[in-house]
Amino acid sequence: MSADKKTLLVTGGSRGIGAAICRQASRAGYRVAVNYVTNRTAAEALVSELEAAGGEAFAVKGDVGSEADVVAMFEAVDKGLGRLDAFVNNAGIVDVKARVDEMSAERVERMMSINVVGSFLCAREAVKRMSTRHGGKGGAIVSLSSAAARLGSPGEYVDYAASKGAIDTLTIGLAREVVLEGIRVNAVSPGITETEIHASGGQPDRVARMQAMLPMKRAGTADEVASAVLYLLSDAASYITGAILNVSGGR
Ligand code: NAP
């Protein structure tokens, strides 16, 4: 294991935006821990791809909606790759289209458990490792918010939009909480991005259906979102904390 490399953990790193972040980070010289929850094949294929290109990577299973899994995931990264320098709170879910007056408690609780509680627990574990208050050497955290936090997603998934509003507030509050402890905390807020998340919410045609309504007449790519994440993790962003960077093509 080379000593000069930084270690990064990306939740939901196996596919979509997370996988693009892992690829760009590996090319930039990070050791990368690729978290997944069910799709071991995708995570292992990505690790093999990164290793074949000369990178150091490691797949780690864990459901961010489970506190025991989150704790075990961070411990596995400590053992597998060493001290954590950077963390990306990327894992997130949508659900099928529904109005608020149709939502069950189970649906809203699942959304909040994975997107909000999961992000808080992962941020907690990252801070425990990075903060100078806990003997750490500092670091950078980036979370994936969404333009939905500003737009509200009416008739589609207000629960998802609200979960991303919570990510924005987590970003602002945590950034100020740890600003003197060597940690920068920021968020990237993508607009519609081409990944499999839309199909997982029962709308495989969502990008095709909506692109004419977008200012650039196209969705963003996972790589375009990942570039912003890598910038915020990097020393080039050394005076940026508590920022929410829109990567939404003017939307
Ligand atoms: P995606 O293609 O659906 O990929 C989701 C990733 O998260 C997969 O790696 C999946 O693992 C993992 N995951 C799902 N539930 C998890 C859990 N409970 N614990 C751990 N990992 C879990 O999603 P994406 O489009 O790349 O989205 C990434 C982030 O960007 C999300 O936070 C999303 O809300 C946000 N975002 C996306 C868009 C968009 O249009 N795509 C727009 C704005 C914001 P498996 O491979 O094991 O299933």
CSV table of C-alpha atoms and ligand atoms in Angstrom, one decimal:
chain,number,residue,atom,x,y,z
A,1,MET,CA,0.0,0.0,0.0
A,2,SER,CA,1.6,3.3,-1.1
A,3,ALA,CA,1.9,5.9,1.7
A,4,ASP,CA,1.5,9.0,-0.4
A,5,LYS,CA,-2.1,8.1,-1.6
A,6,LYS,CA,-5.2,9.5,0.1
A,7,THR,CA,-8.0,7.1,1.0
A,8,LEU,CA,-11.6,7.7,-0.1
A,9,LEU,CA,-14.8,5.9,0.7
A,10,VAL,CA,-17.8,6.4,-1.6
A,11,THR,CA,-21.2,5.0,-0.5
A,12,GLY,CA,-23.1,3.6,-3.4
A,13,GLY,CA,-19.9,3.6,-5.3
A,14,SER,CA,-20.8,0.5,-7.4
A,15,ARG,CA,-23.0,2.2,-10.0
A,16,GLY,CA,-24.1,5.6,-11.5
A,17,ILE,CA,-22.7,8.8,-10.1
A,18,GLY,CA,-20.8,6.9,-7.3
A,19,ALA,CA,-19.0,4.7,-9.8
A,20,ALA,CA,-18.0,7.8,-11.9
A,21,ILE,CA,-16.6,9.4,-8.6
A,22,CYS,CA,-14.6,6.2,-7.9
A,23,ARG,CA,-13.2,6.1,-11.4
A,24,GLN,CA,-12.1,9.8,-11.4
A,25,ALA,CA,-10.8,9.5,-7.8
A,26,SER,CA,-8.7,6.4,-8.7
A,27,ARG,CA,-7.3,8.2,-11.7
A,28,ALA,CA,-6.4,11.2,-9.4
A,29,GLY,CA,-4.4,8.8,-7.2
A,30,TYR,CA,-6.9,8.0,-4.4
A,31,ARG,CA,-7.2,4.5,-2.8
A,32,VAL,CA,-10.9,3.9,-3.3
A,33,ALA,CA,-13.3,1.9,-1.1
A,34,VAL,CA,-16.4,1.1,-3.2
A,35,ASN,CA,-19.5,0.5,-1.1
A,36,TYR,CA,-22.5,-1.3,-2.4
A,37,VAL,CA,-25.6,-2.9,-0.9
A,38,THR,CA,-26.9,-5.6,-3.2
A,39,ASN,CA,-25.0,-5.5,-6.5
A,40,ARG,CA,-21.7,-7.3,-5.6
A,41,THR,CA,-21.1,-8.1,-9.3
A,42,ALA,CA,-21.1,-4.4,-10.2
A,43,ALA,CA,-18.8,-3.4,-7.3
A,44,GLU,CA,-16.3,-6.2,-8.0
A,45,ALA,CA,-16.2,-5.4,-11.7
A,46,LEU,CA,-15.5,-1.8,-10.9
A,47,VAL,CA,-12.7,-2.8,-8.4
A,48,SER,CA,-11.1,-5.0,-11.1
A,49,GLU,CA,-11.3,-2.2,-13.6
A,50,LEU,CA,-9.6,0.3,-11.3
A,51,GLU,CA,-6.9,-2.3,-10.3
A,52,ALA,CA,-6.3,-3.1,-14.0
A,53,ALA,CA,-5.7,0.6,-14.6
A,54,GLY,CA,-3.1,0.6,-11.8
A,55,GLY,CA,-5.3,1.8,-8.9
A,56,GLU,CA,-5.9,0.5,-5.4
A,57,ALA,CA,-9.5,-0.3,-4.7
A,58,PHE,CA,-11.6,-2.4,-2.4
A,59,ALA,CA,-15.3,-3.4,-2.4
A,60,VAL,CA,-17.2,-3.1,0.9
A,61,LYS,CA,-20.8,-4.3,1.3
A,62,GLY,CA,-23.1,-2.3,3.7
A,63,ASP,CA,-26.6,-0.8,3.9
A,64,VAL,CA,-26.3,2.8,4.9
A,65,GLY,CA,-29.8,2.5,6.4
A,66,SER,CA,-28.4,0.1,9.1
A,67,GLU,CA,-26.3,1.5,11.9
A,68,ALA,CA,-24.5,-1.8,12.4
A,69,ASP,CA,-23.6,-2.0,8.7
A,70,VAL,CA,-22.3,1.6,8.7
A,71,VAL,CA,-20.0,1.0,11.7
A,72,ALA,CA,-18.8,-2.3,10.1
A,73,MET,CA,-18.2,-0.6,6.7
A,74,PHE,CA,-16.0,2.1,8.2
A,75,GLU,CA,-14.1,-0.5,10.3
A,76,ALA,CA,-13.5,-2.6,7.1
A,77,VAL,CA,-12.1,0.5,5.4
A,78,ASP,CA,-9.8,1.2,8.4
A,79,LYS,CA,-8.5,-2.3,8.1
A,80,GLY,CA,-8.4,-2.6,4.3
A,81,LEU,CA,-7.1,0.8,3.2
A,82,GLY,CA,-6.0,2.7,6.3
A,83,ARG,CA,-6.7,6.2,7.5
A,84,LEU,CA,-9.7,7.9,5.8
A,85,ASP,CA,-8.9,11.2,4.1
A,86,ALA,CA,-12.0,11.8,2.1
A,87,PHE,CA,-15.6,10.6,2.2
A,88,VAL,CA,-18.6,10.9,-0.2
A,89,ASN,CA,-22.1,10.4,1.0
A,90,ASN,CA,-23.5,9.3,-2.3
A,91,ALA,CA,-25.8,6.3,-1.7
A,92,GLY,CA,-29.4,7.4,-2.1
A,93,ILE,CA,-32.8,6.1,-3.3
A,94,VAL,CA,-35.9,7.4,-5.0
A,95,ASP,CA,-39.3,5.7,-5.0
A,96,VAL,CA,-42.2,5.3,-7.4
A,97,LYS,CA,-44.2,8.4,-8.3
A,98,ALA,CA,-46.7,9.3,-5.6
A,99,ARG,CA,-48.5,12.3,-4.2
A,100,VAL,CA,-48.0,13.1,-0.5
A,101,ASP,CA,-51.6,12.2,0.1
A,102,GLU,CA,-50.8,8.7,-1.1
A,103,MET,CA,-47.6,8.0,0.8
A,104,SER,CA,-47.5,5.4,3.5
A,105,ALA,CA,-45.5,5.8,6.7
A,106,GLU,CA,-43.3,2.9,5.6
A,107,ARG,CA,-42.4,4.6,2.4
A,108,VAL,CA,-41.4,7.9,4.0
A,109,GLU,CA,-39.5,6.2,6.8
A,110,ARG,CA,-37.5,4.1,4.3
A,111,MET,CA,-36.6,7.2,2.3
A,112,MET,CA,-35.5,9.1,5.4
A,113,SER,CA,-33.7,6.1,6.9
A,114,ILE,CA,-31.5,5.6,3.8
A,115,ASN,CA,-31.1,9.1,2.5
A,116,VAL,CA,-31.0,11.1,5.7
A,117,VAL,CA,-30.3,8.8,8.7
A,118,GLY,CA,-27.7,6.9,6.6
A,119,SER,CA,-26.0,10.2,5.6
A,120,PHE,CA,-25.9,11.3,9.2
A,121,LEU,CA,-24.4,8.0,10.5
A,122,CYS,CA,-21.8,7.9,7.8
A,123,ALA,CA,-20.9,11.6,8.4
A,124,ARG,CA,-20.5,10.7,12.1
A,125,GLU,CA,-18.1,7.9,11.4
A,126,ALA,CA,-16.1,10.0,8.9
A,127,VAL,CA,-15.8,12.9,11.4
A,128,LYS,CA,-14.7,10.5,14.2
A,129,ARG,CA,-11.8,9.4,11.9
A,130,MET,CA,-10.9,12.8,10.4
A,131,SER,CA,-11.5,15.4,13.1
A,132,THR,CA,-8.4,16.8,15.0
A,133,ARG,CA,-10.7,16.7,18.0
A,134,HIS,CA,-10.6,12.9,17.8
A,135,GLY,CA,-6.9,12.7,17.0
A,136,GLY,CA,-7.4,12.7,13.2
A,137,LYS,CA,-5.6,14.6,10.6
A,138,GLY,CA,-8.5,16.4,8.8
A,139,GLY,CA,-10.3,15.5,5.6
A,140,ALA,CA,-13.1,16.4,3.2
A,141,ILE,CA,-16.7,15.2,3.0
A,142,VAL,CA,-19.0,15.7,0.0
A,143,SER,CA,-22.7,14.7,0.1
A,144,LEU,CA,-25.0,14.2,-2.9
A,145,SER,CA,-28.0,16.5,-2.6
A,146,SER,CA,-30.4,17.1,-5.5
A,147,ALA,CA,-32.0,20.0,-7.4
A,148,ALA,CA,-35.2,18.3,-6.0
A,149,ALA,CA,-34.4,20.0,-2.7
A,150,ARG,CA,-35.1,23.4,-4.4
A,151,LEU,CA,-37.9,22.2,-6.8
A,152,GLY,CA,-39.9,20.0,-4.4
A,153,SER,CA,-40.7,17.3,-6.9
A,154,PRO,CA,-44.5,17.8,-6.8
A,155,GLY,CA,-46.5,14.8,-8.0
A,156,GLU,CA,-43.4,12.7,-8.2
A,157,TYR,CA,-41.6,12.3,-4.9
A,158,VAL,CA,-41.8,15.1,-2.3
A,159,ASP,CA,-40.4,12.7,0.2
A,160,TYR,CA,-37.2,12.3,-1.8
A,161,ALA,CA,-37.0,16.1,-2.3
A,162,ALA,CA,-37.4,16.6,1.5
A,163,SER,CA,-34.6,14.1,2.2
A,164,LYS,CA,-32.3,16.1,0.0
A,165,GLY,CA,-33.3,19.3,1.8
A,166,ALA,CA,-32.1,17.6,4.9
A,167,ILE,CA,-28.7,16.9,3.2
A,168,ASP,CA,-28.4,20.6,2.4
A,169,THR,CA,-28.9,21.5,6.1
A,170,LEU,CA,-26.6,18.7,7.2
A,171,THR,CA,-23.9,20.2,5.0
A,172,ILE,CA,-24.3,23.7,6.3
A,173,GLY,CA,-24.5,22.7,9.9
A,174,LEU,CA,-21.8,20.1,9.9
A,175,ALA,CA,-19.4,22.3,8.0
A,176,ARG,CA,-19.7,25.0,10.7
A,177,GLU,CA,-19.4,22.4,13.5
A,178,VAL,CA,-16.1,21.0,12.3
A,179,VAL,CA,-14.6,24.0,10.5
A,180,LEU,CA,-11.8,24.3,13.1
A,181,GLU,CA,-11.2,20.5,13.2
A,182,GLY,CA,-9.5,20.2,9.8
A,183,ILE,CA,-12.6,19.0,7.9
A,184,ARG,CA,-14.4,20.7,5.0
A,185,VAL,CA,-18.0,19.6,4.3
A,186,ASN,CA,-19.7,20.4,1.0
A,187,ALA,CA,-22.5,19.1,-1.2
A,188,VAL,CA,-23.1,18.7,-4.9
A,189,SER,CA,-26.6,19.2,-6.1
A,190,PRO,CA,-27.2,17.5,-9.4
A,191,GLY,CA,-30.1,18.0,-11.7
A,192,ILE,CA,-31.4,15.1,-13.8
A,193,THR,CA,-28.5,12.8,-14.4
A,194,GLU,CA,-28.3,9.8,-16.7
A,195,THR,CA,-28.1,6.8,-14.3
A,196,GLU,CA,-30.2,3.7,-13.4
A,197,ILE,CA,-31.9,5.6,-10.5
A,198,HIS,CA,-34.8,6.6,-12.7
A,199,ALA,CA,-35.6,3.0,-13.7
A,200,SER,CA,-35.4,2.0,-10.0
A,201,GLY,CA,-38.1,4.5,-9.3
A,202,GLY,CA,-40.3,3.0,-12.1
A,203,GLN,CA,-39.5,5.7,-14.7
A,204,PRO,CA,-36.9,4.2,-17.1
A,205,ASP,CA,-37.9,6.9,-19.7
A,206,ARG,CA,-37.6,9.9,-17.3
A,207,VAL,CA,-34.5,11.4,-18.9
A,208,ALA,CA,-35.9,11.0,-22.4
A,209,ARG,CA,-39.3,12.4,-21.3
A,210,MET,CA,-37.9,15.5,-19.5
A,211,GLN,CA,-34.9,16.5,-21.6
A,212,ALA,CA,-36.8,18.9,-23.8
A,213,MET,CA,-37.8,20.8,-20.7
A,214,LEU,CA,-34.3,21.2,-19.4
A,215,PRO,CA,-32.4,24.5,-20.1
A,216,MET,CA,-29.6,22.6,-21.9
A,217,LYS,CA,-32.1,20.2,-23.6
A,218,ARG,CA,-30.2,17.3,-22.1
A,219,ALA,CA,-29.6,15.6,-18.8
A,220,GLY,CA,-26.2,15.7,-17.0
A,221,THR,CA,-23.8,12.8,-17.1
A,222,ALA,CA,-22.4,10.9,-14.0
A,223,ASP,CA,-19.0,12.1,-15.0
A,224,GLU,CA,-20.1,15.8,-15.0
A,225,VAL,CA,-21.4,15.4,-11.5
A,226,ALA,CA,-18.3,13.4,-10.4
A,227,SER,CA,-15.9,16.2,-11.6
A,228,ALA,CA,-17.6,18.7,-9.2
A,229,VAL,CA,-17.3,16.2,-6.3
A,230,LEU,CA,-13.6,15.6,-7.1
A,231,TYR,CA,-13.0,19.4,-7.1
A,232,LEU,CA,-14.7,19.9,-3.7
A,233,LEU,CA,-12.6,17.0,-2.3
A,234,SER,CA,-9.4,18.5,-3.6
A,235,ASP,CA,-7.0,21.0,-2.1
A,236,ALA,CA,-8.0,23.4,-4.9
A,237,ALA,CA,-11.2,23.9,-2.9
A,238,SER,CA,-9.3,24.6,0.4
A,239,TYR,CA,-11.4,27.7,1.2
A,240,ILE,CA,-14.7,26.1,0.3
A,241,THR,CA,-16.9,24.7,3.1
A,242,GLY,CA,-20.6,24.6,3.7
A,243,ALA,CA,-21.2,25.1,0.0
A,244,ILE,CA,-23.9,23.5,-2.1
A,245,LEU,CA,-22.8,23.4,-5.7
A,246,ASN,CA,-25.5,23.1,-8.3
A,247,VAL,CA,-24.5,20.8,-11.2
A,248,SER,CA,-27.9,21.1,-12.9
A,249,GLY,CA,-27.3,22.7,-16.3
A,250,GLY,CA,-29.0,25.9,-15.4
A,251,ARG,CA,-32.1,24.3,-13.9
B,1,NAP,P1,-28.1,4.8,-8.8
B,1,NAP,O1,-27.6,4.7,-10.2
B,1,NAP,O2,-29.4,4.2,-8.5
B,1,NAP,O3,-27.0,4.0,-7.9
B,1,NAP,C1,-27.3,3.9,-6.5
B,1,NAP,C2,-26.1,3.4,-5.8
B,1,NAP,O4,-26.4,3.5,-4.4
B,1,NAP,C3,-25.7,2.0,-6.1
B,1,NAP,O5,-24.3,1.9,-6.0
B,1,NAP,C4,-26.4,1.2,-5.0
B,1,NAP,O6,-25.8,0.0,-4.6
B,1,NAP,C5,-26.3,2.2,-3.8
B,1,NAP,N1,-27.2,2.1,-2.8
B,1,NAP,C6,-28.6,2.1,-2.8
B,1,NAP,N2,-29.2,2.0,-1.6
B,1,NAP,C7,-28.1,1.8,-0.8
B,1,NAP,C8,-28.0,1.5,0.6
B,1,NAP,N3,-29.1,1.4,1.4
B,1,NAP,N4,-26.8,1.4,1.2
B,1,NAP,C9,-25.7,1.5,0.4
B,1,NAP,N5,-25.7,1.7,-0.9
B,1,NAP,C10,-26.9,1.9,-1.5
B,1,NAP,O7,-28.0,6.3,-8.2
B,1,NAP,P2,-27.4,7.6,-8.8
B,1,NAP,O8,-28.3,8.2,-9.8
B,1,NAP,O9,-26.0,7.4,-9.2
B,1,NAP,O10,-27.5,8.6,-7.5
B,1,NAP,C11,-26.4,8.8,-6.6
B,1,NAP,C12,-26.8,9.9,-5.7
B,1,NAP,O11,-27.0,11.1,-6.5
B,1,NAP,C13,-28.0,9.7,-4.9
B,1,NAP,O12,-27.8,10.2,-3.6
B,1,NAP,C14,-29.1,10.5,-5.7
B,1,NAP,O13,-30.2,10.9,-4.9
B,1,NAP,C15,-28.3,11.6,-6.2
B,1,NAP,N6,-28.9,12.3,-7.3
B,1,NAP,C16,-29.1,11.6,-8.5
B,1,NAP,C17,-29.7,12.3,-9.6
B,1,NAP,C18,-30.0,11.6,-10.9
B,1,NAP,O14,-30.7,12.1,-11.7
B,1,NAP,N7,-29.4,10.4,-11.2
B,1,NAP,C19,-30.0,13.6,-9.4
B,1,NAP,C20,-29.8,14.3,-8.2
B,1,NAP,C21,-29.2,13.6,-7.2
B,1,NAP,P3,-26.1,-1.4,-5.4
B,1,NAP,O15,-25.3,-1.3,-6.7
B,1,NAP,O16,-25.6,-2.5,-4.5
B,1,NAP,O17,-27.6,-1.4,-5.7
